mmCIF file of C-alpha atoms in Angstrom:
data_model
loop_
_atom_site.group_PDB
_atom_site.id
_atom_site.type_symbol
_atom_site.label_atom_id
_atom_site.label_comp_id
_atom_site.label_asym_id
_atom_site.label_seq_id
_atom_site.Cartn_x
_atom_site.Cartn_y
_atom_site.Cartn_z
ATOM 1 C CA MET A 1 -2.803 106.109 131.578
ATOM 2 C CA ARG A 2 -3.551 104.108 128.458
ATOM 3 C CA LYS A 3 -1.969 100.670 128.057
ATOM 4 C CA GLY A 4 -0.061 101.810 124.968
ATOM 5 C CA ASP A 5 1.424 104.775 126.832
ATOM 6 C CA TRP A 6 2.597 102.525 129.695
ATOM 7 C CA LYS A 7 4.175 100.121 127.224
ATOM 8 C CA LEU A 8 6.050 103.002 125.572
ATOM 9 C CA ILE A 9 7.368 104.224 128.934
ATOM 10 C CA GLN A 10 8.544 100.703 129.791
ATOM 11 C CA GLU A 11 10.420 100.421 126.494
ATOM 12 C CA LEU A 12 11.987 103.856 126.931
ATOM 13 C CA ASN A 13 13.106 103.050 130.485
ATOM 14 C CA ARG A 14 14.565 99.759 129.289
ATOM 15 C CA SER A 15 16.559 101.509 126.550
ATOM 16 C CA ILE A 16 17.788 104.185 128.972
ATOM 17 C CA ILE A 17 18.898 101.525 131.455
ATOM 18 C CA LEU A 18 20.651 99.469 128.774
ATOM 19 C CA ASN A 19 22.508 102.504 127.436
ATOM 20 C CA LYS A 20 23.558 103.505 130.949
ATOM 21 C CA ILE A 21 24.969 100.019 131.537
ATOM 22 C CA ARG A 22 26.742 100.196 128.159
ATOM 23 C CA LEU A 23 28.343 103.557 128.921
ATOM 24 C CA ASP A 24 29.021 103.322 132.672
ATOM 25 C CA GLY A 25 29.231 99.619 133.430
ATOM 26 C CA PRO A 26 30.144 97.792 135.548
ATOM 27 C CA ILE A 27 27.314 99.402 137.487
ATOM 28 C CA SER A 28 24.844 98.285 140.151
ATOM 29 C CA ARG A 29 21.064 98.300 140.049
ATOM 30 C CA ILE A 30 20.861 100.908 142.790
ATOM 31 C CA GLU A 31 23.225 103.224 140.872
ATOM 32 C CA LEU A 32 21.021 102.824 137.799
ATOM 33 C CA ALA A 33 17.939 103.781 139.793
ATOM 34 C CA LYS A 34 19.543 106.830 141.401
ATOM 35 C CA GLY A 35 21.316 108.041 138.289
ATOM 36 C CA ASN A 36 18.242 107.911 136.067
ATOM 37 C CA ARG A 37 15.540 108.703 138.638
ATOM 38 C CA ILE A 38 13.790 105.427 137.900
ATOM 39 C CA SER A 39 12.250 103.367 140.672
ATOM 40 C CA PRO A 40 14.324 100.390 141.940
ATOM 41 C CA SER A 41 11.476 98.018 141.060
ATOM 42 C CA THR A 42 11.383 99.292 137.466
ATOM 43 C CA VAL A 43 15.166 98.939 137.192
ATOM 44 C CA ALA A 44 15.057 95.425 138.648
ATOM 45 C CA ALA A 45 12.367 94.300 136.195
ATOM 46 C CA ALA A 46 14.153 95.819 133.200
ATOM 47 C CA VAL A 47 17.519 94.371 134.203
ATOM 48 C CA GLN A 48 16.023 90.917 134.699
ATOM 49 C CA GLU A 49 14.586 91.083 131.194
ATOM 50 C CA LEU A 50 17.883 92.334 129.713
ATOM 51 C CA ILE A 51 19.810 89.514 131.400
ATOM 52 C CA ARG A 52 17.314 86.929 130.165
ATOM 53 C CA GLU A 53 17.659 88.229 126.596
ATOM 54 C CA GLY A 54 21.460 88.296 126.776
ATOM 55 C CA TYR A 55 22.050 92.036 126.525
ATOM 56 C CA VAL A 56 23.453 92.315 130.053
ATOM 57 C CA THR A 57 25.478 90.023 132.320
ATOM 58 C CA GLU A 58 26.238 90.006 136.039
ATOM 59 C CA ILE A 59 29.974 90.017 136.751
ATOM 60 C CA GLY A 60 30.221 89.748 140.538
ATOM 61 C CA ARG A 61 29.951 92.084 143.485
ATOM 62 C CA GLY A 62 31.248 95.609 143.899
ATOM 63 C CA GLU A 63 32.368 97.570 146.946
ATOM 64 C CA SER A 64 29.855 98.106 149.720
ATOM 65 C CA SER A 65 29.056 101.526 151.129
ATOM 66 C CA GLY A 66 27.402 99.838 154.101
ATOM 67 C CA GLY A 67 25.335 96.694 153.903
ATOM 68 C CA ARG A 68 25.434 93.984 151.258
ATOM 69 C CA LYS A 69 27.829 94.326 148.354
ATOM 70 C CA PRO A 70 25.918 95.215 145.158
ATOM 71 C CA ILE A 71 25.934 92.935 142.141
ATOM 72 C CA LEU A 72 27.561 94.672 139.159
ATOM 73 C CA LEU A 73 26.153 94.637 135.639
ATOM 74 C CA ARG A 74 27.979 94.857 132.326
ATOM 75 C CA PHE A 75 26.820 95.240 128.746
ATOM 76 C CA ALA A 76 27.279 92.098 126.604
ATOM 77 C CA PRO A 77 27.731 93.351 123.017
ATOM 78 C CA ASP A 78 28.745 90.004 121.516
ATOM 79 C CA ASN A 79 25.601 88.058 122.361
ATOM 80 C CA HIS A 80 23.714 89.738 119.517
ATOM 81 C CA PHE A 81 24.606 91.145 116.123
ATOM 82 C CA LEU A 82 23.249 93.126 113.196
ATOM 83 C CA PHE A 83 23.781 93.250 109.444
ATOM 84 C CA ALA A 84 24.723 96.505 107.707
ATOM 85 C CA ALA A 85 24.569 97.178 103.985
ATOM 86 C CA SER A 86 26.124 100.356 102.622
ATOM 87 C CA ILE A 87 25.272 101.308 99.043
ATOM 88 C CA SER A 88 27.408 103.948 97.331
ATOM 89 C CA ASN A 89 27.587 105.048 93.735
ATOM 90 C CA THR A 90 30.553 102.744 93.107
ATOM 91 C CA VAL A 91 30.569 99.932 95.673
ATOM 92 C CA ILE A 92 28.298 97.986 98.003
ATOM 93 C CA GLU A 93 29.598 96.840 101.384
ATOM 94 C CA VAL A 94 27.865 94.349 103.658
ATOM 95 C CA ALA A 95 29.011 93.475 107.166
ATOM 96 C CA GLN A 96 28.060 91.731 110.360
ATOM 97 C CA LEU A 97 28.697 93.857 113.472
ATOM 98 C CA ASN A 98 28.289 93.441 117.196
ATOM 99 C CA LEU A 99 26.346 95.884 119.374
ATOM 100 C CA GLU A 100 29.341 98.177 119.825
ATOM 101 C CA ALA A 101 29.493 98.631 116.034
ATOM 102 C CA ASN A 102 32.637 96.494 115.830
ATOM 103 C CA ILE A 103 32.882 94.682 112.491
ATOM 104 C CA LEU A 104 32.978 90.906 112.725
ATOM 105 C CA ARG A 105 33.176 90.205 108.983
ATOM 106 C CA LYS A 106 32.568 92.155 105.822
ATOM 107 C CA GLU A 107 32.408 91.883 102.056
ATOM 108 C CA SER A 108 32.396 94.414 99.228
ATOM 109 C CA ALA A 109 31.483 94.334 95.551
ATOM 110 C CA PRO A 110 31.752 96.973 92.809
ATOM 111 C CA VAL A 111 28.501 98.393 91.491
ATOM 112 C CA GLY A 112 29.986 98.580 87.994
ATOM 113 C CA THR A 113 27.391 99.527 85.410
ATOM 114 C CA ARG A 114 24.448 98.305 87.476
ATOM 115 C CA GLN A 115 21.546 100.644 88.019
ATOM 116 C CA GLY A 116 18.091 100.440 89.549
ATOM 117 C CA GLU A 117 16.954 96.880 90.176
ATOM 118 C CA GLY A 118 20.435 95.520 89.444
ATOM 119 C CA VAL A 119 21.884 97.453 92.403
ATOM 120 C CA ILE A 120 19.275 96.073 94.794
ATOM 121 C CA GLU A 121 19.748 92.535 93.474
ATOM 122 C CA LEU A 122 23.498 92.788 94.077
ATOM 123 C CA MET A 123 22.935 93.944 97.658
ATOM 124 C CA LEU A 124 20.375 91.231 98.398
ATOM 125 C CA GLY A 125 22.676 88.559 96.997
ATOM 126 C CA MET A 126 25.435 89.718 99.340
ATOM 127 C CA ILE A 127 23.104 89.699 102.356
ATOM 128 C CA ASP A 128 21.914 86.216 101.287
ATOM 129 C CA ARG A 129 25.458 84.893 101.687
ATOM 130 C CA PHE A 130 25.820 86.423 105.135
ATOM 131 C CA VAL A 131 22.492 84.990 106.258
ATOM 132 C CA THR A 132 23.333 81.532 104.912
ATOM 133 C CA GLU A 133 26.763 81.490 106.545
ATOM 134 C CA THR A 134 25.374 82.730 109.861
ATOM 135 C CA GLY A 135 22.836 79.950 110.266
ATOM 136 C CA SER A 136 20.508 80.895 113.116
ATOM 137 C CA LEU A 137 19.283 84.484 113.056
ATOM 138 C CA ASP A 138 17.843 84.404 116.566
ATOM 139 C CA ALA A 139 20.532 86.784 117.838
ATOM 140 C CA CYS A 140 20.140 89.245 114.936
ATOM 141 C CA ILE A 141 18.516 92.490 116.083
ATOM 142 C CA GLY A 142 18.113 94.021 112.629
ATOM 143 C CA ILE A 143 19.398 95.025 109.208
ATOM 144 C CA ALA A 144 20.400 98.535 108.206
ATOM 145 C CA VAL A 145 20.653 99.765 104.618
ATOM 146 C CA THR A 146 22.177 103.147 103.800
ATOM 147 C CA THR A 147 22.389 104.865 100.434
ATOM 148 C CA PRO A 148 22.976 108.302 98.926
ATOM 149 C CA GLY A 149 19.837 110.085 97.819
ATOM 150 C CA VAL A 150 16.435 111.052 99.148
ATOM 151 C CA VAL A 151 15.169 108.458 101.635
ATOM 152 C CA ASN A 152 11.829 108.182 103.405
ATOM 153 C CA VAL A 153 12.966 106.722 106.708
ATOM 154 C CA GLU A 154 9.528 105.900 108.099
ATOM 155 C CA GLN A 155 8.492 103.893 105.051
ATOM 156 C CA GLY A 156 11.979 102.684 104.202
ATOM 157 C CA VAL A 157 11.673 103.863 100.598
ATOM 158 C CA VAL A 158 14.509 105.281 98.492
ATOM 159 C CA TYR A 159 12.686 108.035 96.669
ATOM 160 C CA TYR A 160 15.504 109.250 94.452
ATOM 161 C CA ASN A 161 19.127 108.506 93.616
ATOM 162 C CA SER A 162 20.020 110.011 90.259
ATOM 163 C CA LYS A 163 23.301 108.181 89.638
ATOM 164 C CA LEU A 164 22.052 104.689 90.508
ATOM 165 C CA ARG A 165 18.593 105.299 89.027
ATOM 166 C CA LEU A 166 16.864 104.317 92.246
ATOM 167 C CA ASN A 167 13.341 105.717 92.165
ATOM 168 C CA ASP A 168 10.624 104.859 94.719
ATOM 169 C CA VAL A 169 12.339 101.596 95.720
ATOM 170 C CA PRO A 170 10.632 99.982 98.789
ATOM 171 C CA VAL A 171 13.890 98.689 100.271
ATOM 172 C CA LYS A 172 12.523 98.083 103.776
ATOM 173 C CA GLN A 173 9.646 95.976 102.430
ATOM 174 C CA LEU A 174 11.936 94.010 100.114
ATOM 175 C CA VAL A 175 14.433 93.165 102.838
ATOM 176 C CA GLU A 176 11.946 92.422 105.609
ATOM 177 C CA SER A 177 9.835 90.159 103.425
ATOM 178 C CA ARG A 178 12.975 88.271 102.329
ATOM 179 C CA TYR A 179 14.543 87.692 105.744
ATOM 180 C CA GLY A 180 11.821 88.354 108.312
ATOM 181 C CA ILE A 181 14.125 90.739 110.203
ATOM 182 C CA LYS A 182 13.336 94.331 111.163
ATOM 183 C CA THR A 183 15.033 96.678 108.709
ATOM 184 C CA TRP A 184 16.035 100.333 108.783
ATOM 185 C CA VAL A 185 16.782 102.425 105.662
ATOM 186 C CA GLU A 186 18.668 105.709 105.920
ATOM 187 C CA ASN A 187 20.546 108.279 103.862
ATOM 188 C CA ASP A 188 24.283 107.567 104.078
ATOM 189 C CA THR A 189 25.450 110.969 105.326
ATOM 190 C CA ASN A 190 22.688 111.030 107.954
ATOM 191 C CA SER A 191 24.009 107.718 109.258
ATOM 192 C CA LEU A 192 27.566 109.053 109.249
ATOM 193 C CA VAL A 193 26.777 112.176 111.264
ATOM 194 C CA LEU A 194 24.971 109.961 113.766
ATOM 195 C CA ALA A 195 27.983 107.632 113.986
ATOM 196 C CA GLU A 196 30.438 110.504 114.487
ATOM 197 C CA ARG A 197 28.273 111.731 117.360
ATOM 198 C CA ARG A 198 27.826 108.313 118.988
ATOM 199 C CA PHE A 199 30.967 106.335 118.141
ATOM 200 C CA GLY A 200 33.460 108.873 116.806
ATOM 201 C CA SER A 201 35.514 111.813 118.074
ATOM 202 C CA TYR A 202 32.666 114.343 117.928
ATOM 203 C CA SER A 203 30.582 113.009 120.815
ATOM 204 C CA SER A 204 30.351 116.421 122.502
ATOM 205 C CA PHE A 205 28.613 118.119 119.567
ATOM 206 C CA ALA A 206 24.808 118.044 119.473
ATOM 207 C CA ASN A 207 24.944 120.434 116.491
ATOM 208 C CA LEU A 208 27.113 118.710 113.926
ATOM 209 C CA ILE A 209 27.390 118.562 110.135
ATOM 210 C CA TYR A 210 29.072 115.712 108.274
ATOM 211 C CA ILE A 211 30.027 116.507 104.677
ATOM 212 C CA MET A 212 30.794 113.700 102.262
ATOM 213 C CA VAL A 213 33.259 114.726 99.541
ATOM 214 C CA GLY A 214 33.710 111.665 97.380
ATOM 215 C CA ASN A 215 32.065 110.181 94.323
ATOM 216 C CA GLY A 216 29.098 112.318 95.313
ATOM 217 C CA ILE A 217 28.538 115.203 97.716
ATOM 218 C CA GLY A 218 26.115 115.117 100.617
ATOM 219 C CA ALA A 219 25.606 116.468 104.115
ATOM 220 C CA GLY A 220 24.200 114.925 107.269
ATOM 221 C CA ILE A 221 22.929 117.647 109.598
ATOM 222 C CA LEU A 222 22.396 117.153 113.322
ATOM 223 C CA VAL A 223 20.455 119.977 115.009
ATOM 224 C CA ASN A 224 20.040 119.750 118.784
ATOM 225 C CA ASP A 225 20.807 116.027 118.496
ATOM 226 C CA MET A 226 18.106 115.419 115.906
ATOM 227 C CA ILE A 227 18.742 114.557 112.265
ATOM 228 C CA LEU A 228 17.375 117.240 109.972
ATOM 229 C CA ARG A 229 15.391 115.364 107.318
ATOM 230 C CA GLY A 230 12.987 117.757 105.646
ATOM 231 C CA LYS A 231 9.474 116.983 104.435
ATOM 232 C CA LEU A 232 10.423 114.111 102.100
ATOM 233 C CA GLY A 233 13.767 113.127 103.630
ATOM 234 C CA GLY A 234 15.748 115.227 101.187
ATOM 235 C CA ALA A 235 17.481 117.640 103.571
ATOM 236 C CA GLY A 236 21.246 117.558 103.142
ATOM 237 C CA GLU A 237 21.449 117.342 99.345
ATOM 238 C CA PHE A 238 24.453 119.643 99.644
ATOM 239 C CA GLY A 239 25.950 118.521 96.344
ATOM 240 C CA HIS A 240 22.962 119.940 94.490
ATOM 241 C CA THR A 241 23.308 123.460 95.808
ATOM 242 C CA SER A 242 24.465 125.865 93.122
ATOM 243 C CA VAL A 243 27.880 127.533 93.508
ATOM 244 C CA ASN A 244 28.387 128.636 89.906
ATOM 245 C CA ARG A 245 25.444 129.900 87.876
ATOM 246 C CA SER A 246 27.576 129.851 84.726
ATOM 247 C CA GLY A 247 28.590 126.231 85.354
ATOM 248 C CA ILE A 248 27.476 123.096 83.558
ATOM 249 C CA ARG A 249 23.994 121.659 83.845
ATOM 250 C CA CYS A 250 23.715 118.898 86.426
ATOM 251 C CA GLU A 251 21.768 115.657 86.034
ATOM 252 C CA CYS A 252 19.412 116.960 88.738
ATOM 253 C CA GLY A 253 18.369 119.772 86.368
ATOM 254 C CA ASN A 254 20.155 122.599 88.189
ATOM 255 C CA VAL A 255 23.141 124.552 86.869
ATOM 256 C CA GLY A 256 26.545 124.840 88.547
ATOM 257 C CA CYS A 257 25.954 122.253 91.287
ATOM 258 C CA LEU A 258 28.685 121.849 93.890
ATOM 259 C CA GLU A 259 28.931 118.145 93.030
ATOM 260 C CA ASN A 260 30.135 119.011 89.542
ATOM 261 C CA SER A 261 32.972 121.076 91.002
ATOM 262 C CA VAL A 262 34.372 119.094 93.918
ATOM 263 C CA SER A 263 33.357 115.422 93.655
ATOM 264 C CA TRP A 264 35.942 112.818 92.651
ATOM 265 C CA PRO A 265 34.540 112.436 89.098
ATOM 266 C CA ALA A 266 34.911 116.216 88.664
ATOM 267 C CA VAL A 267 38.460 116.184 90.061
ATOM 268 C CA HIS A 268 39.380 113.174 87.932
ATOM 269 C CA SER A 269 38.007 114.860 84.826
ATOM 270 C CA ARG A 270 40.124 117.984 85.397
ATOM 271 C CA MET A 271 43.248 115.878 85.877
ATOM 272 C CA MET A 272 42.614 113.959 82.683
ATOM 273 C CA ALA A 273 42.001 117.149 80.704
ATOM 274 C CA ALA A 274 45.196 118.760 82.028
ATOM 275 C CA MET A 275 47.298 115.683 81.257
ATOM 276 C CA ALA A 276 45.769 115.353 77.800
ATOM 277 C CA SER A 277 46.844 118.928 77.073
ATOM 278 C CA GLY A 278 50.430 118.005 77.918
ATOM 279 C CA ARG A 279 50.690 119.566 81.355
ATOM 280 C CA GLN A 280 53.584 118.237 83.419
ATOM 281 C CA THR A 281 52.606 116.537 86.675
ATOM 282 C CA LEU A 282 53.876 113.950 89.174
ATOM 283 C CA ILE A 283 50.742 111.980 88.467
ATOM 284 C CA HIS A 284 52.439 110.629 85.324
ATOM 285 C CA ASP A 285 55.191 109.124 87.472
ATOM 286 C CA LEU A 286 52.861 107.890 90.223
ATOM 287 C CA THR A 287 50.719 106.000 87.732
ATOM 288 C CA GLY A 288 53.529 104.873 85.434
ATOM 289 C CA GLY A 289 51.764 106.769 82.671
ATOM 290 C CA ASP A 290 48.667 104.560 83.005
ATOM 291 C CA ILE A 291 45.781 106.999 83.326
ATOM 292 C CA SER A 292 43.441 104.183 84.385
ATOM 293 C CA ARG A 293 45.360 104.121 87.694
ATOM 294 C CA ILE A 294 44.444 107.678 88.608
ATOM 295 C CA GLU A 295 42.492 107.430 91.861
ATOM 296 C CA PRO A 296 42.002 109.626 94.962
ATOM 297 C CA ALA A 297 45.091 108.197 96.685
ATOM 298 C CA VAL A 298 47.235 109.211 93.707
ATOM 299 C CA TYR A 299 45.831 112.750 93.726
ATOM 300 C CA LYS A 300 46.514 113.092 97.463
ATOM 301 C CA GLU A 301 50.032 111.697 97.129
ATOM 302 C CA ALA A 302 50.793 114.206 94.364
ATOM 303 C CA LEU A 303 49.318 116.952 96.522
ATOM 304 C CA SER A 304 51.491 115.985 99.503
ATOM 305 C CA ARG A 305 54.522 116.401 97.212
ATOM 306 C CA GLU A 306 53.285 119.872 96.185
ATOM 307 C CA ASP A 307 52.613 118.894 92.597
ATOM 308 C CA ARG A 308 51.459 122.042 90.823
ATOM 309 C CA LEU A 309 48.468 120.445 89.089
ATOM 310 C CA ALA A 310 47.247 118.830 92.298
ATOM 311 C CA MET A 311 47.733 122.123 94.166
ATOM 312 C CA ASP A 312 45.793 124.098 91.564
ATOM 313 C CA ILE A 313 42.915 121.616 91.606
ATOM 314 C CA THR A 314 42.848 121.687 95.411
ATOM 315 C CA GLU A 315 42.611 125.481 95.344
ATOM 316 C CA GLU A 316 39.552 125.175 93.109
ATOM 317 C CA ILE A 317 37.989 122.504 95.313
ATOM 318 C CA ALA A 318 38.579 124.564 98.456
ATOM 319 C CA GLU A 319 37.092 127.704 96.913
ATOM 320 C CA HIS A 320 33.841 126.013 95.853
ATOM 321 C CA LEU A 321 33.554 123.683 98.853
ATOM 322 C CA GLY A 322 34.446 126.483 101.254
ATOM 323 C CA ALA A 323 31.776 128.744 99.771
ATOM 324 C CA GLY A 324 29.183 126.041 100.228
ATOM 325 C CA ILE A 325 30.273 125.317 103.802
ATOM 326 C CA VAL A 326 30.140 129.004 104.717
ATOM 327 C CA ASN A 327 26.474 128.925 103.703
ATOM 328 C CA LEU A 328 25.912 125.925 105.995
ATOM 329 C CA VAL A 329 27.705 127.631 108.887
ATOM 330 C CA ASN A 330 25.628 130.772 108.499
ATOM 331 C CA LEU A 331 22.399 128.777 108.149
ATOM 332 C CA PHE A 332 22.796 126.169 110.904
ATOM 333 C CA ASN A 333 25.459 127.481 113.302
ATOM 334 C CA PRO A 334 27.004 124.028 113.951
ATOM 335 C CA GLY A 335 29.525 123.318 116.677
ATOM 336 C CA ALA A 336 31.612 121.220 114.310
ATOM 337 C CA ILE A 337 31.990 120.437 110.612
ATOM 338 C CA VAL A 338 33.328 116.981 109.701
ATOM 339 C CA LEU A 339 34.786 116.275 106.250
ATOM 340 C CA GLY A 340 34.832 112.711 104.942
ATOM 341 C CA GLY A 341 34.851 110.870 101.639
ATOM 342 C CA ASN A 342 37.689 109.768 99.374
ATOM 343 C CA VAL A 343 38.607 113.334 98.308
ATOM 344 C CA ALA A 344 38.601 114.983 101.748
ATOM 345 C CA GLN A 345 39.729 112.159 104.021
ATOM 346 C CA ASP A 346 43.460 112.156 104.820
ATOM 347 C CA ASN A 347 43.799 115.435 102.943
ATOM 348 C CA PRO A 348 45.166 117.973 105.442
ATOM 349 C CA ILE A 349 46.013 120.523 102.738
ATOM 350 C CA LEU A 350 42.402 120.656 101.541
ATOM 351 C CA LEU A 351 41.169 120.796 105.137
ATOM 352 C CA HIS A 352 43.470 123.733 105.894
ATOM 353 C CA LYS A 353 42.375 125.655 102.813
ATOM 354 C CA VAL A 354 38.694 125.077 103.622
ATOM 355 C CA GLU A 355 39.313 126.304 107.177
ATOM 356 C CA GLU A 356 40.934 129.439 105.776
ATOM 357 C CA HIS A 357 37.911 130.077 103.553
ATOM 358 C CA ILE A 358 35.506 129.646 106.463
ATOM 359 C CA SER A 359 37.628 131.936 108.641
ATOM 360 C CA ARG A 360 37.617 134.590 105.930
ATOM 361 C CA TYR A 361 33.960 134.558 104.926
ATOM 362 C CA ALA A 362 31.695 133.057 107.611
ATOM 363 C CA MET A 363 29.991 135.331 110.149
ATOM 364 C CA ARG A 364 32.464 136.069 112.927
ATOM 365 C CA ILE A 365 30.184 135.147 115.826
ATOM 366 C CA LEU A 366 29.402 131.786 114.201
ATOM 367 C CA LYS A 367 32.941 130.777 113.258
ATOM 368 C CA ASP A 368 34.927 131.694 116.374
ATOM 369 C CA ASP A 369 34.483 128.401 118.226
ATOM 370 C CA LEU A 370 33.714 126.259 115.185
ATOM 371 C CA VAL A 371 35.638 122.979 114.952
ATOM 372 C CA VAL A 372 36.504 121.789 111.444
ATOM 373 C CA GLY A 373 38.008 118.332 111.191
ATOM 374 C CA GLN A 374 38.221 115.047 109.331
ATOM 375 C CA SER A 375 36.078 111.984 109.876
ATOM 376 C CA SER A 376 37.239 109.853 112.795
ATOM 377 C CA LEU A 377 35.533 106.618 111.698
ATOM 378 C CA GLY A 378 38.193 105.255 109.345
ATOM 379 C CA ASP A 379 37.679 103.141 106.246
ATOM 380 C CA ASP A 380 34.663 101.349 107.714
ATOM 381 C CA GLY A 381 32.800 104.566 108.473
ATOM 382 C CA LYS A 382 29.791 103.813 106.294
ATOM 383 C CA LEU A 383 29.276 100.403 107.892
ATOM 384 C CA ILE A 384 29.594 101.904 111.372
ATOM 385 C CA GLY A 385 27.111 104.555 110.277
ATOM 386 C CA ALA A 386 24.634 101.911 109.164
ATOM 387 C CA ALA A 387 25.037 100.131 112.503
ATOM 388 C CA ALA A 388 24.397 103.404 114.346
ATOM 389 C CA VAL A 389 20.994 103.626 112.664
ATOM 390 C CA VAL A 390 19.917 100.342 114.286
ATOM 391 C CA LEU A 391 21.634 100.959 117.597
ATOM 392 C CA GLN A 392 20.020 104.367 118.088
ATOM 393 C CA ASP A 393 16.708 102.561 118.557
ATOM 394 C CA LEU A 394 18.146 99.918 120.863
ATOM 395 C CA PHE A 395 19.866 102.467 123.098
ATOM 396 C CA GLN A 396 17.551 105.460 122.592
ATOM 397 C CA PHE A 397 20.595 107.697 122.339
ATOM 398 C CA SER A 398 19.055 109.786 119.584
ATOM 399 C CA LEU A 399 15.473 110.741 118.945
ATOM 400 C CA THR A 400 15.035 111.289 115.183
#
């Protein structure tokens, strides 16, 4: 066996052992060896290294089944941390998290009119503050950056984001050269589907699709526990699939893109047009007549009160979104579909209508046991998703 192969096996065994301690601890060395079919000497060496580096602690002795009581091991998530930076089309969030993806502190800033280099400068300035306030970075295991668009994960390059005008941006190189810390770069919906599988309520689904319905539309697709990326990292550009060939031309060059029918800017535009034409709606009352206060929460509040305009718009969203999802169901046969984003989250009426569309039009054999639900990650989902990108390497719980 070549030296490089042996080194790889050692690292894989170490990650398997650490993840087992994280999931099943407190646990003894002998249980680790038996449960993972790894030799006791290999387990002992890996555990000694993990204790020395602060990833694992000994917490006392367990019950004996005959002989000496075994020493129990527990994962120590607070001895190390990571930084996560989530770029969206409207806001950038930066956070420090522990190794269970629990947020220790966070900060957000609006993107505003920034594009291209200005977006990256804003993000780096935010990370600068976190680094300065942290002091020593010895316990930092990495930095994760997530963004909408086409991302080359291996090179850490954002190939294309049309709204933010990010083209061939070497984010990994920029961040690593600035801070000297290993950096991961990932598409945002890919990170979210990974987080739902590892930290959310969809841990039993190895075939899972996360659909972002917000300021943009995207899909993270997990097939047999592997993220589907495509040749250039562009798999999952769900918002740029065409659902209306007589629709408007999209900035991507296509016509009738889903994004132009169901994203928040599209929904907002239809509300504004209806109100400008004099249509009566609760939205007037909810915003005090100030149209600048129309936001997703207002739309969903009006919808919960069965406002006719909000209901009509939701019917349109469900028809287009449902048609697109039926295509995904028939193509990928997922076990579950997760809807997130500021339009779909906390929107049970939309979820129900989408479920009805899937039930009506998807292939029967593929829809019978399909679970359709909302994101379980809460408001910090994108930051947890970014953390999952780093932690998948540490724990080897997903091979991408």
